[in-house]
Coordinates of C-alpha atoms in Angstrom, one line a residue:
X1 CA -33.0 16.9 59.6
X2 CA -33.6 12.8 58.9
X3 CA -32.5 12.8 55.5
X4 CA -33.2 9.2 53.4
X5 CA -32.2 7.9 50.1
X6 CA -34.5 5.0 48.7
X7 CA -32.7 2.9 45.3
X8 CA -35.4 1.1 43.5
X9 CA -33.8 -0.5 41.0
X10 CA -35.6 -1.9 38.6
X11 CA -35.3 -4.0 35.0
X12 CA -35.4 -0.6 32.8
X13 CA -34.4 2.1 35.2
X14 CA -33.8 2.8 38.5
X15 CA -35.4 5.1 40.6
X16 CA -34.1 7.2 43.5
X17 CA -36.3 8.8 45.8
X18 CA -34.6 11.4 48.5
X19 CA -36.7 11.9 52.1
X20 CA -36.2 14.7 54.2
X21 CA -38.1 14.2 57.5
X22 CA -40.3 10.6 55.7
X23 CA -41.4 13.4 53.4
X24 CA -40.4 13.1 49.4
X25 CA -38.9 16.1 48.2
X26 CA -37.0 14.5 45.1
X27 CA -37.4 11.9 42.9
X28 CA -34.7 10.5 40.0
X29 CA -35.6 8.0 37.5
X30 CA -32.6 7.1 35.5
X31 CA -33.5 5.1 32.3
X32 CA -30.7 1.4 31.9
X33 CA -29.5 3.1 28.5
X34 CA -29.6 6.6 29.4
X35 CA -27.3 8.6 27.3
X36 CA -26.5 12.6 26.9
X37 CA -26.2 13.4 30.7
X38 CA -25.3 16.3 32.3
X39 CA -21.4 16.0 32.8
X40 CA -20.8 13.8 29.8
X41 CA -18.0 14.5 27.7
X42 CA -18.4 14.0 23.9
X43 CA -16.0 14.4 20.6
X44 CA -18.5 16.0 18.1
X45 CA -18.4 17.4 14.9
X46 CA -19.9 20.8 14.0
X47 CA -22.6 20.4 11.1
X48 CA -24.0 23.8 11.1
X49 CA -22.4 27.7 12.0
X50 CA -25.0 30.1 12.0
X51 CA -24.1 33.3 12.2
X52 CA -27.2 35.2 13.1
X53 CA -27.3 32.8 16.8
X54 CA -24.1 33.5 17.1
X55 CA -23.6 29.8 18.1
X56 CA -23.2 26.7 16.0
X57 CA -25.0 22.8 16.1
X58 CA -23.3 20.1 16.5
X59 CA -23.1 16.4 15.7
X60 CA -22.9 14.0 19.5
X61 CA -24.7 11.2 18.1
X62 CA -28.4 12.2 19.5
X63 CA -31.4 12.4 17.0
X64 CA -30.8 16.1 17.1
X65 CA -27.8 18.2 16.8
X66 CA -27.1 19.9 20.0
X67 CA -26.2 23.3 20.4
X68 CA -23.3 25.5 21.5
X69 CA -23.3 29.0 22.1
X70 CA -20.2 31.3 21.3
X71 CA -20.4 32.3 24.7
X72 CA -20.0 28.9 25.8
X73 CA -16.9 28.3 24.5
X74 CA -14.6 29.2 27.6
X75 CA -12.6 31.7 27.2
X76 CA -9.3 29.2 26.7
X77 CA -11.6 27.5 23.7
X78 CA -8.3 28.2 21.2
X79 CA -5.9 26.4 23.3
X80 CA -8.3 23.5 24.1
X81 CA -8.7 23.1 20.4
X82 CA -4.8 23.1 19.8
X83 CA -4.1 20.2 22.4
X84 CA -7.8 18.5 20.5
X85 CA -5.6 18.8 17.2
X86 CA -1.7 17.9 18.8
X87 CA -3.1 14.6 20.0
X88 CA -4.2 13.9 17.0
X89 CA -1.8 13.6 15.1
X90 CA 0.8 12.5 17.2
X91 CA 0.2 8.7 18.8
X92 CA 2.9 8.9 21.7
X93 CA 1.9 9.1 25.0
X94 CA -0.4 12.3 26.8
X95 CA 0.6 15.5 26.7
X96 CA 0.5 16.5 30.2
X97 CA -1.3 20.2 30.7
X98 CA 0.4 21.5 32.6
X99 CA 3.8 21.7 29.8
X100 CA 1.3 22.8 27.1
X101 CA 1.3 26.3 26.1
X102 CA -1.5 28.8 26.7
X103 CA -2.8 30.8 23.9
X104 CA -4.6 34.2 24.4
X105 CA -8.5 34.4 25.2
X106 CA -11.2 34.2 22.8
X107 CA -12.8 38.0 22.2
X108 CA -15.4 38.3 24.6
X109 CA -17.3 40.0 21.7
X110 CA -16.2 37.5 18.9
X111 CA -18.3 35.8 16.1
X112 CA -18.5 32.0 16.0
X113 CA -17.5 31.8 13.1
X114 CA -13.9 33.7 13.7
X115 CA -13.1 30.2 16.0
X116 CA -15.4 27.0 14.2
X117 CA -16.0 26.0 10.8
X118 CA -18.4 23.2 9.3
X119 CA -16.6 20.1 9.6
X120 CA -14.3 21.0 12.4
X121 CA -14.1 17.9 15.5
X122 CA -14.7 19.7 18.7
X123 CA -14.4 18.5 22.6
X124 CA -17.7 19.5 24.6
X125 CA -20.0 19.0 27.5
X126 CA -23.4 18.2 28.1
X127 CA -24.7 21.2 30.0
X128 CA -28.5 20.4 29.5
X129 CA -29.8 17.0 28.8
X130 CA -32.4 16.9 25.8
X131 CA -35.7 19.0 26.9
X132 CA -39.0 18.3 24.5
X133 CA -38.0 18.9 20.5
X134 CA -34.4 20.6 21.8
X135 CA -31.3 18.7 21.1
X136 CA -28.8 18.8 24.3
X137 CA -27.0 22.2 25.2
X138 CA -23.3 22.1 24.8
X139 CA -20.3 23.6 26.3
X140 CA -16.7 24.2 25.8
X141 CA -15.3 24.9 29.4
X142 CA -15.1 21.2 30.3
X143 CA -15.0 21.0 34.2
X144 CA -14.7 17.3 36.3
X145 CA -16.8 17.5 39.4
X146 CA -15.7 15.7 42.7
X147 CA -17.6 15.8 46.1
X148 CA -15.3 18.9 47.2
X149 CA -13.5 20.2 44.0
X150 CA -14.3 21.1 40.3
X151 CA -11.8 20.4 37.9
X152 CA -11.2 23.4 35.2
X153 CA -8.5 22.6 32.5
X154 CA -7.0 25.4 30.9
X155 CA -7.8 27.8 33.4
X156 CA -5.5 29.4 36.4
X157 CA -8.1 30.3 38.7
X158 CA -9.1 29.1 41.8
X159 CA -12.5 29.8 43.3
X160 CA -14.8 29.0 46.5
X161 CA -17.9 28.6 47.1
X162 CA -20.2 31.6 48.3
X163 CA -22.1 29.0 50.8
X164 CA -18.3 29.1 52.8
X165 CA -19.1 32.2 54.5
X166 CA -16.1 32.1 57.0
X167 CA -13.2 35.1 55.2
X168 CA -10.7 33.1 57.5
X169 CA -11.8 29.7 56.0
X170 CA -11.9 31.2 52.5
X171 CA -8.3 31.8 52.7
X172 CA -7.0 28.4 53.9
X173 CA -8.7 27.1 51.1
X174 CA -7.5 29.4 48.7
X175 CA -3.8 29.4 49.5
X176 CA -4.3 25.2 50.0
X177 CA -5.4 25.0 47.1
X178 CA -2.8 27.4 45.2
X179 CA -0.5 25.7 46.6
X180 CA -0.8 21.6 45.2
X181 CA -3.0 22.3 41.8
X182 CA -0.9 21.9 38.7
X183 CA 0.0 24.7 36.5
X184 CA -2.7 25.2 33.7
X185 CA -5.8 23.3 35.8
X186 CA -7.8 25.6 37.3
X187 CA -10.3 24.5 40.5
X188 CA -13.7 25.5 42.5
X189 CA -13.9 24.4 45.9
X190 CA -17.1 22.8 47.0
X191 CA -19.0 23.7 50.1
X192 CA -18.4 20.1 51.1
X193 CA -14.5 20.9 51.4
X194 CA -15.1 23.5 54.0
X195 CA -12.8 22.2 57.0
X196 CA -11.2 19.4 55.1
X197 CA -7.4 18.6 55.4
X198 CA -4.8 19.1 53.1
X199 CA -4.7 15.4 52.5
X200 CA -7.9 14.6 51.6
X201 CA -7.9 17.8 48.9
X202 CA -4.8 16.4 47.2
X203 CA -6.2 12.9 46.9
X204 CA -9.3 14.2 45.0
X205 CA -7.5 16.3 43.3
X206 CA -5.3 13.6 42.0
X207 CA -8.3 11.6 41.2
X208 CA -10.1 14.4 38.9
X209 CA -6.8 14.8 37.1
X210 CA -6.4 11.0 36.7
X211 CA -10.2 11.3 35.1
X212 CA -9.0 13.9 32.7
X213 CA -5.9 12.2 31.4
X214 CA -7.9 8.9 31.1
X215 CA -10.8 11.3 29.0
X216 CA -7.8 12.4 26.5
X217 CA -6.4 9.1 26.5
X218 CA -9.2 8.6 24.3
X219 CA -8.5 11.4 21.6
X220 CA -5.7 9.1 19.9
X221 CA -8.8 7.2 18.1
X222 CA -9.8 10.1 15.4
X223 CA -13.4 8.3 15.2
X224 CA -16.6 11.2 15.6
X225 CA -19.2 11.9 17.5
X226 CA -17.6 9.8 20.4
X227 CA -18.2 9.6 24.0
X228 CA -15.1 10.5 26.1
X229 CA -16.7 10.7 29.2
X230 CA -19.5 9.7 31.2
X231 CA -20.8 11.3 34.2
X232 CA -21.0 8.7 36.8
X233 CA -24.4 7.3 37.5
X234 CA -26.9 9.4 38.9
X235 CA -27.2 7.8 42.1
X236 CA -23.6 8.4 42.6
X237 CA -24.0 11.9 41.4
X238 CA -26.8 12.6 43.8
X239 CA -24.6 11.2 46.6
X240 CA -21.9 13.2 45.9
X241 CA -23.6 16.3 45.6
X242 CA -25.9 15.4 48.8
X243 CA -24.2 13.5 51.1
X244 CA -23.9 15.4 54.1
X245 CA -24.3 14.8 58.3
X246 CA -28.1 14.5 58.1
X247 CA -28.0 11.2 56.0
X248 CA -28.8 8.5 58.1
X249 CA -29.9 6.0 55.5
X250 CA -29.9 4.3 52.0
X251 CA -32.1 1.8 51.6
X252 CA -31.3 -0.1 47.8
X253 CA -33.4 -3.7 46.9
X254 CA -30.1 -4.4 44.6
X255 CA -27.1 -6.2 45.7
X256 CA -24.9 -5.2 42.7
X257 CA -26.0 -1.5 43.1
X258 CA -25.8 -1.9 47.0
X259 CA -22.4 -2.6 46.8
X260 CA -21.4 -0.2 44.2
X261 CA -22.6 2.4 46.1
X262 CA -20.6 1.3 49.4
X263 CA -17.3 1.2 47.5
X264 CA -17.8 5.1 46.2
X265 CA -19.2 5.9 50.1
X266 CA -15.9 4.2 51.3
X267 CA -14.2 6.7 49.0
X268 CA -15.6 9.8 49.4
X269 CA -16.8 9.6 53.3
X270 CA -15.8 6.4 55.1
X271 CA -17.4 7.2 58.1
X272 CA -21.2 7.0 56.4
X273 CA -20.8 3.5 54.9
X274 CA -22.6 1.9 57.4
X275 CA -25.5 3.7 56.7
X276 CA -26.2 1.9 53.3
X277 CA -28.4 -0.8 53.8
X278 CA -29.5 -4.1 51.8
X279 CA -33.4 -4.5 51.2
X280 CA -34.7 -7.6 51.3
X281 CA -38.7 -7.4 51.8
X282 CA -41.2 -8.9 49.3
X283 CA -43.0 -6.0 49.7
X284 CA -41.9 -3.3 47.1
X285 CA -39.2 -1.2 48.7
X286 CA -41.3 1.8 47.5
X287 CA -44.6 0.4 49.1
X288 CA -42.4 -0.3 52.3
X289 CA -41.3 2.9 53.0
X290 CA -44.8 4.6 51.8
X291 CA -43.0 6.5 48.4
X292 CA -45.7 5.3 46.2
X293 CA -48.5 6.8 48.2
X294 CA -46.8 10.0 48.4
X295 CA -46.0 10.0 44.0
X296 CA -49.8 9.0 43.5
X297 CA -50.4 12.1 46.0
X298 CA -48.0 14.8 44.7
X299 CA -48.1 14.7 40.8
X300 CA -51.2 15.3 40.3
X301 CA -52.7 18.4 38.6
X302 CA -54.1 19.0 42.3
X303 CA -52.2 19.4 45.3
X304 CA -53.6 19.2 48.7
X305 CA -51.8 21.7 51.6
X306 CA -53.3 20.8 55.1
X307 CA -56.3 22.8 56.5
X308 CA -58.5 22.2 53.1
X309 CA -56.1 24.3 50.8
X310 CA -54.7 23.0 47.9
X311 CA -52.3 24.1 44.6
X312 CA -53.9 23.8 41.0
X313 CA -50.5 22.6 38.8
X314 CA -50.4 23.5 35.0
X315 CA -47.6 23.4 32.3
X316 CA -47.1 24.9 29.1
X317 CA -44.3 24.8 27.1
X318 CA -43.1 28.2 28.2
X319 CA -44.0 28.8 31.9
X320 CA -45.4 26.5 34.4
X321 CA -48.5 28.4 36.3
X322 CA -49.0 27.8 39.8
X323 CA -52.5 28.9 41.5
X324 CA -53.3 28.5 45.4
X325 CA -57.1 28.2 46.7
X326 CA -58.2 28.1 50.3
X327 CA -60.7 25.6 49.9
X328 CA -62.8 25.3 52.8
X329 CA -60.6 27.5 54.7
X330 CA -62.6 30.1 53.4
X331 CA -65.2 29.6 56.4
X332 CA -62.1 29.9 59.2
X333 CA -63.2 32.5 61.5
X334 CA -60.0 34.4 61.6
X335 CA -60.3 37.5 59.5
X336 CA -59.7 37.2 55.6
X337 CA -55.7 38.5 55.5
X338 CA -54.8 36.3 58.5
X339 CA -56.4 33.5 56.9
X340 CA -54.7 34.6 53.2
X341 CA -51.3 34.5 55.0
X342 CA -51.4 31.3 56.7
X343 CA -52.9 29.7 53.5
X344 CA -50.0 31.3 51.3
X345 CA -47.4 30.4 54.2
X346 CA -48.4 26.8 53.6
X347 CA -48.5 26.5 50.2
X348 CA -45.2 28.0 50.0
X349 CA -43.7 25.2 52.1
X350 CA -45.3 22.8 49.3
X351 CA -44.8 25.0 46.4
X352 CA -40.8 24.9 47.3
X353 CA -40.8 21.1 47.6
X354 CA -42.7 20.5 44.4
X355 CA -40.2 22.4 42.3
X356 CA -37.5 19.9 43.9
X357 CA -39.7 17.5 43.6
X358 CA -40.8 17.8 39.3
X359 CA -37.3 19.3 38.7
X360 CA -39.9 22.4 37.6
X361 CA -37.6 24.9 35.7
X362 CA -37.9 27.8 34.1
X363 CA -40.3 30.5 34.7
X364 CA -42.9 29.6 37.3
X365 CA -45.2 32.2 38.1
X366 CA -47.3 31.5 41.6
X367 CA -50.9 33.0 41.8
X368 CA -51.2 33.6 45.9
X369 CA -54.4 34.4 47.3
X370 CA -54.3 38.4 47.8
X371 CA -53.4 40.5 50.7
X372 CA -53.3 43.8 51.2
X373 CA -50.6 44.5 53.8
X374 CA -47.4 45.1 52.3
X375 CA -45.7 43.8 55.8
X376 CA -47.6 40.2 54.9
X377 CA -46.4 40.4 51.7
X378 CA -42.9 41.0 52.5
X379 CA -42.7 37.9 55.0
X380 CA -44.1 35.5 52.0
X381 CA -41.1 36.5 49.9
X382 CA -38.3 36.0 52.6
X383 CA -40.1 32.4 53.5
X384 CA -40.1 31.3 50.0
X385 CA -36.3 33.0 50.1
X386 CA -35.7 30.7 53.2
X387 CA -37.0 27.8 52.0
X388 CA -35.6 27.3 48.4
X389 CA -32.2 28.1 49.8
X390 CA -32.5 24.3 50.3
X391 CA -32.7 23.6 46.7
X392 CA -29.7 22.9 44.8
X393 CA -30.7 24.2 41.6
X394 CA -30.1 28.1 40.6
X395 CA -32.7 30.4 40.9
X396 CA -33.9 33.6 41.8
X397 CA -37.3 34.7 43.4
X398 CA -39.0 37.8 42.7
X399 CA -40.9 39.3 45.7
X400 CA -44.9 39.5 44.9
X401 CA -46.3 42.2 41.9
X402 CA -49.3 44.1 43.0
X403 CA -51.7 41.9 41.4
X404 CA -50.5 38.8 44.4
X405 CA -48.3 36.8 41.2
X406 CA -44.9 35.5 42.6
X407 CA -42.3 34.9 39.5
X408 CA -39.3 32.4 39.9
X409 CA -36.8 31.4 37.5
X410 CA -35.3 28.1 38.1
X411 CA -32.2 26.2 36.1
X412 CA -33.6 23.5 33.9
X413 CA -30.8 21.1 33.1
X414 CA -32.9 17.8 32.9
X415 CA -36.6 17.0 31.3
X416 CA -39.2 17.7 34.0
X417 CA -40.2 14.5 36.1
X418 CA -43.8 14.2 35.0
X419 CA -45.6 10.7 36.5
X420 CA -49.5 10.5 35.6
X421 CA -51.2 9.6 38.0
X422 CA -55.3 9.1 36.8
X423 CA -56.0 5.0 36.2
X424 CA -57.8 3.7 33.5
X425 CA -60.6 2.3 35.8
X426 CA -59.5 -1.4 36.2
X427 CA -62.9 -2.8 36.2
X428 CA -64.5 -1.6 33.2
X429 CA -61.6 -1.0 31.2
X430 CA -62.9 2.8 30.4
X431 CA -66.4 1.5 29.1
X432 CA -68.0 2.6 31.9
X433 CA -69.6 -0.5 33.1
X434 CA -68.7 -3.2 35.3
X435 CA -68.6 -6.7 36.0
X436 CA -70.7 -7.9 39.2
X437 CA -67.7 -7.2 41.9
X438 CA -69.3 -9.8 44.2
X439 CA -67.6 -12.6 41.8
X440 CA -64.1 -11.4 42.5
X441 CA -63.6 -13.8 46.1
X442 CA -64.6 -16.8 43.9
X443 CA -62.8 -15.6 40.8
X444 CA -59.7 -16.2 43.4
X445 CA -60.2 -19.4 44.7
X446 CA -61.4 -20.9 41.1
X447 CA -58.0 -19.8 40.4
X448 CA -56.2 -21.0 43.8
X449 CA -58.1 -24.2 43.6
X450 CA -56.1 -25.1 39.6
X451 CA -52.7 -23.6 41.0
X452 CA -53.3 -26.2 43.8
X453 CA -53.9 -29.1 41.4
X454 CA -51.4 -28.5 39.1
X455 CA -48.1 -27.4 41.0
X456 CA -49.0 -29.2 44.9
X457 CA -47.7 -26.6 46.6
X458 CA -47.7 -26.3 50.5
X459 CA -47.7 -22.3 50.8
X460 CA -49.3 -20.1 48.2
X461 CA -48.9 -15.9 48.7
X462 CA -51.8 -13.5 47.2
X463 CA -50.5 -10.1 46.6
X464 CA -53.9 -7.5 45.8
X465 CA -55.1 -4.5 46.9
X466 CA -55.6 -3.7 50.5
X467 CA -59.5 -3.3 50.8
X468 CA -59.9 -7.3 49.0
X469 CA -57.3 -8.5 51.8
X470 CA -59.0 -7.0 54.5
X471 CA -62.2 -8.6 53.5
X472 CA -60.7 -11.8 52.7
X473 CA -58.7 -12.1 56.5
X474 CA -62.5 -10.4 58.0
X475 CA -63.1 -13.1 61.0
X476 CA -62.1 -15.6 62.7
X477 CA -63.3 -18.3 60.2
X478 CA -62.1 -15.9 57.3
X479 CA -62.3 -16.9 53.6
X480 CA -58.6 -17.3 53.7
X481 CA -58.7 -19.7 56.5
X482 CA -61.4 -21.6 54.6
X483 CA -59.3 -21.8 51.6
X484 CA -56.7 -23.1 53.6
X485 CA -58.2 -26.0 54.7
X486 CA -60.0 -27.2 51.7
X487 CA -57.2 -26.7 49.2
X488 CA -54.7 -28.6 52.2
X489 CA -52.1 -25.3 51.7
X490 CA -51.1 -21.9 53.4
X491 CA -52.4 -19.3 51.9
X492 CA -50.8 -16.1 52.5
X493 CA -52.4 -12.7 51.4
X494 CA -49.7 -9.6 51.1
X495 CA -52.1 -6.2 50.5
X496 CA -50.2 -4.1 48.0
X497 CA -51.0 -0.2 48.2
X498 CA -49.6 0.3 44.7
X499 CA -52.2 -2.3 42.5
X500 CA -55.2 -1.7 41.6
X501 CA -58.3 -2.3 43.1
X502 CA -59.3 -5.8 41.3
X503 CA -55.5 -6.8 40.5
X504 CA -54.2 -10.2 42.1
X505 CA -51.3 -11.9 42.0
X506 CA -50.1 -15.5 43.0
X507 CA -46.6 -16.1 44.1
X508 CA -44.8 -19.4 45.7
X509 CA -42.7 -19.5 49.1
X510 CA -39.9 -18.3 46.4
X511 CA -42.1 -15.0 45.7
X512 CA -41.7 -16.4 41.7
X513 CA -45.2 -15.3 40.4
X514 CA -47.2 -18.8 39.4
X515 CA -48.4 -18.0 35.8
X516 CA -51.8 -19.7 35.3

């Protein structure tokens, strides 16, 4: 598979799209002053027990106090809050974990207010990001994720992945790993770290436990709610999470990000930094490698499938409600259940990528056009088995009820990507009447002719939509050419698929827009 990673980085956010194959199956936009990500490690203070939750809120410095479940605790939550209350009142140097003393597990059964009380600091993690009017969802267990291990303190367990299938491979990593991790740090090996030396596990796992000194370090200040921790960015996240053989490419239009992410490729797979490459188009690295045509054609409330079928999209706050229509396949000549299958085959494919896609999660329930044979119905459940196995997000498919409705429950750890994609119309401004259009060339050059006068420039580059380029480059004696010569300057046109159909802009050989 021809896996791609596009970094548009931009003045408020940047935005990462993934490509698998030129097609988009995720898309990231991280916000410059993002706070409460996933990961993130915070000193809060709880404001509120309540008993009847069994779960207490707590103050991390967001609008709304986030919430932790008794169950989230951990079950070493005791002895995490004894080393949260020895560094505080002592101001020497770290106390390593490993020379701290256990204390028994929390009850299993217990009440949340038998471990907290209002008032009390307390170390957590963001374990959801903030999702509509909900604050962020906390937990206790703090773990430090690397590319192949997990870092558990307070814990004595070591535990693999169930995508390493191999018993013998299983074991290496096991008894490896028993073998260098500290006492009182517990670990979960990656998929990534199946096959991976000795070596490189020790020098990770040196570097996670660096991270967690370096997060306590930060205890000695008694100041709450605080940020210990931040998760690294998310383009590093998704890199370290992603990163496998199939990458072939990252494209980024920033040099400081460009070399940011080189440095943590260098570090966690040497081999693939030469796949990181610099942009340096004047088209929009989006337009360039056609990720703007696919967002204005995915997140929509309508999704076309090929063959005239198409998805009908709709969220509420509960569920999100997924319906499939044949369309015009209705008039195929194959007989109605054959035609129903290869419909819901296809919009399977799509319906897998646009959960990836919008981050859906939840409950989704999928309305598939009805069939009748059980054996049909059976094959749709193990395809949309086969190809969510690709997403990274827990889940868990149910196969079809007798009224044709698929259910799926996918984790929801970050707000849902939403992007709207209707324009107010750019002509009338949404009062439903126009301006004469015909007046748009010579709205152009009235406007080419005073940037001419005023700045006597030699080249001069128009960037508008498509359809006006191609009718101003139309013949050999075009009106660019014209312009040209009478206004003694080159006169570039660059079509731009993402404005809108009237929009123009005017740039110099420096691509600095030329305010009028």
């Amino acid at each position: 598979m021809n896996t791609e990673l596009i970094i548009d980085v931009r003045e408020t956010e940047v935005a990462i799209a993934l490509l698998e194959n030129k097609q988009l199956v995720e898309l990231n936009k991280e916000k410059s002053n993002v706070q409460f990500s996933v990961g993130d490690i915070y000193l809060g203070k709880v404001k509120k027990i309540m008993p009847g939750l069994n779960a207490a809120f707590v103050d991390v410095g967001y609008e709304k106090d986030a919430f932790l479940h008794y169950l989230d605790l951990g079950p070493q939550f005791k002895t995490l809050q004894k080393y949260l209350q020895e560094h505080y009142s002592r101001k020497g140097k770290t106390i390593p974990v490993s020379k701290f003393g256990m204390l028994a597990d929390i009850d299993k059964g217990g009440k949340i207010n038998d471990v907290l009380s209002s008032g009390q600091p307390v170390m957590v993690q963001i374990a959801k990001e903030p999702i509509s009017t909900k604050g962020p969802r906390l937990t206790s267990e703090i773990s430090i994720a690397g590319r192949n291990l997990v870092l558990v303190p307070f814990n004595d367990k070591v535990s693999i992945s169930q995508k390493i299938t191999s018993p013998e491979e299983r074991k290496r990593l096991k008894r490896l790993m028993e073998s260098i991790i500290p006492k009182n740090f517990g670990v979960i090996v990656r998929t990534a770290a199946e096959g991976k030396k000795v070596a490189v596990l020790d020098a990770e796992l040196r570097s996670l436990i660096k991270r967690w000194e370096t997060t306590v370090e930060k205890l000695k200040n008694p100041g709450y709610p605080a940020l210990l921790t931040s998760e690294i960015k998310r383009t590093s996240a998704i890199l370290r999470d992603m990163l496998n053989g199939s990458f072939n490419s990252i494209h980024v239009n920033d040099e400081n990000v460009y070399n940011e992410i080189r440095e943590y490729i260098e570090t966690i797979a040497p081999e693939k930094e030469k796949i990181v490459k610099f942009y340096e188009g004047n088209v929009p690295i989006f337009d360039q490698f056609g990720v703007e045509k696919q967002i204005k054609s995915l997140f929509g409330r309508t999704v076309s499938i090929k063959s005239g079928a198409y998805l009908i999209i709709e969220h509420t706050e509960a569920l999100h409600v997924i319906d499939v229509n044949s369309g015009n396949r209705s008039k195929s000549t194959n007989d109605q259940e054959t035609n129903a299958l290869e419909v819901n085959l296809a919009a399977a494919d799509e319906i897998a990528r646009q959960l990836r896609l919008r981050d859906m999660g939840g409950i989704i329930v999928i309305d598939f056009i009805d069939m009748h044979s059980n054996e049909n119905k059976q094959m749709l459940f193990e395809k949309m088995k086969e190809l969510m196995s690709r997403d990274r997000a827990k889940h868990n498919i149910l196969p079809l009820t007798k009224f044709g409705l698929m259910q799926i429950t996918r984790q929801r750890v970050r707000p849902e990507m939403h992007i709207d994609t209707s324009e107010k119309c750019p002509v009338c401004n949404g009062s439903g009447k126009v301006t004469a259009t015909i007046l748009l060339d010579e709205q152009i050059e009235n406007q080419l002719s005073i940037i001419s006068q005023n700045n006597k420039l030699r080249s001069v580059t128009i960037k508008l939509h498509p359809y006006i380029a191609a009718f101003l480059k139309k013949g050999f004696f075009s009106k660019r050419f014209k312009w040209a010569i009478k206004y003694k300057c080159s006169v570039n046109l660059l079509p731009m698929s993402s404005y809108h159909f009237l929009e123009y802009h005017f740039f110099d050989k420096n691509d600095n827009e030329i305010e009028l």
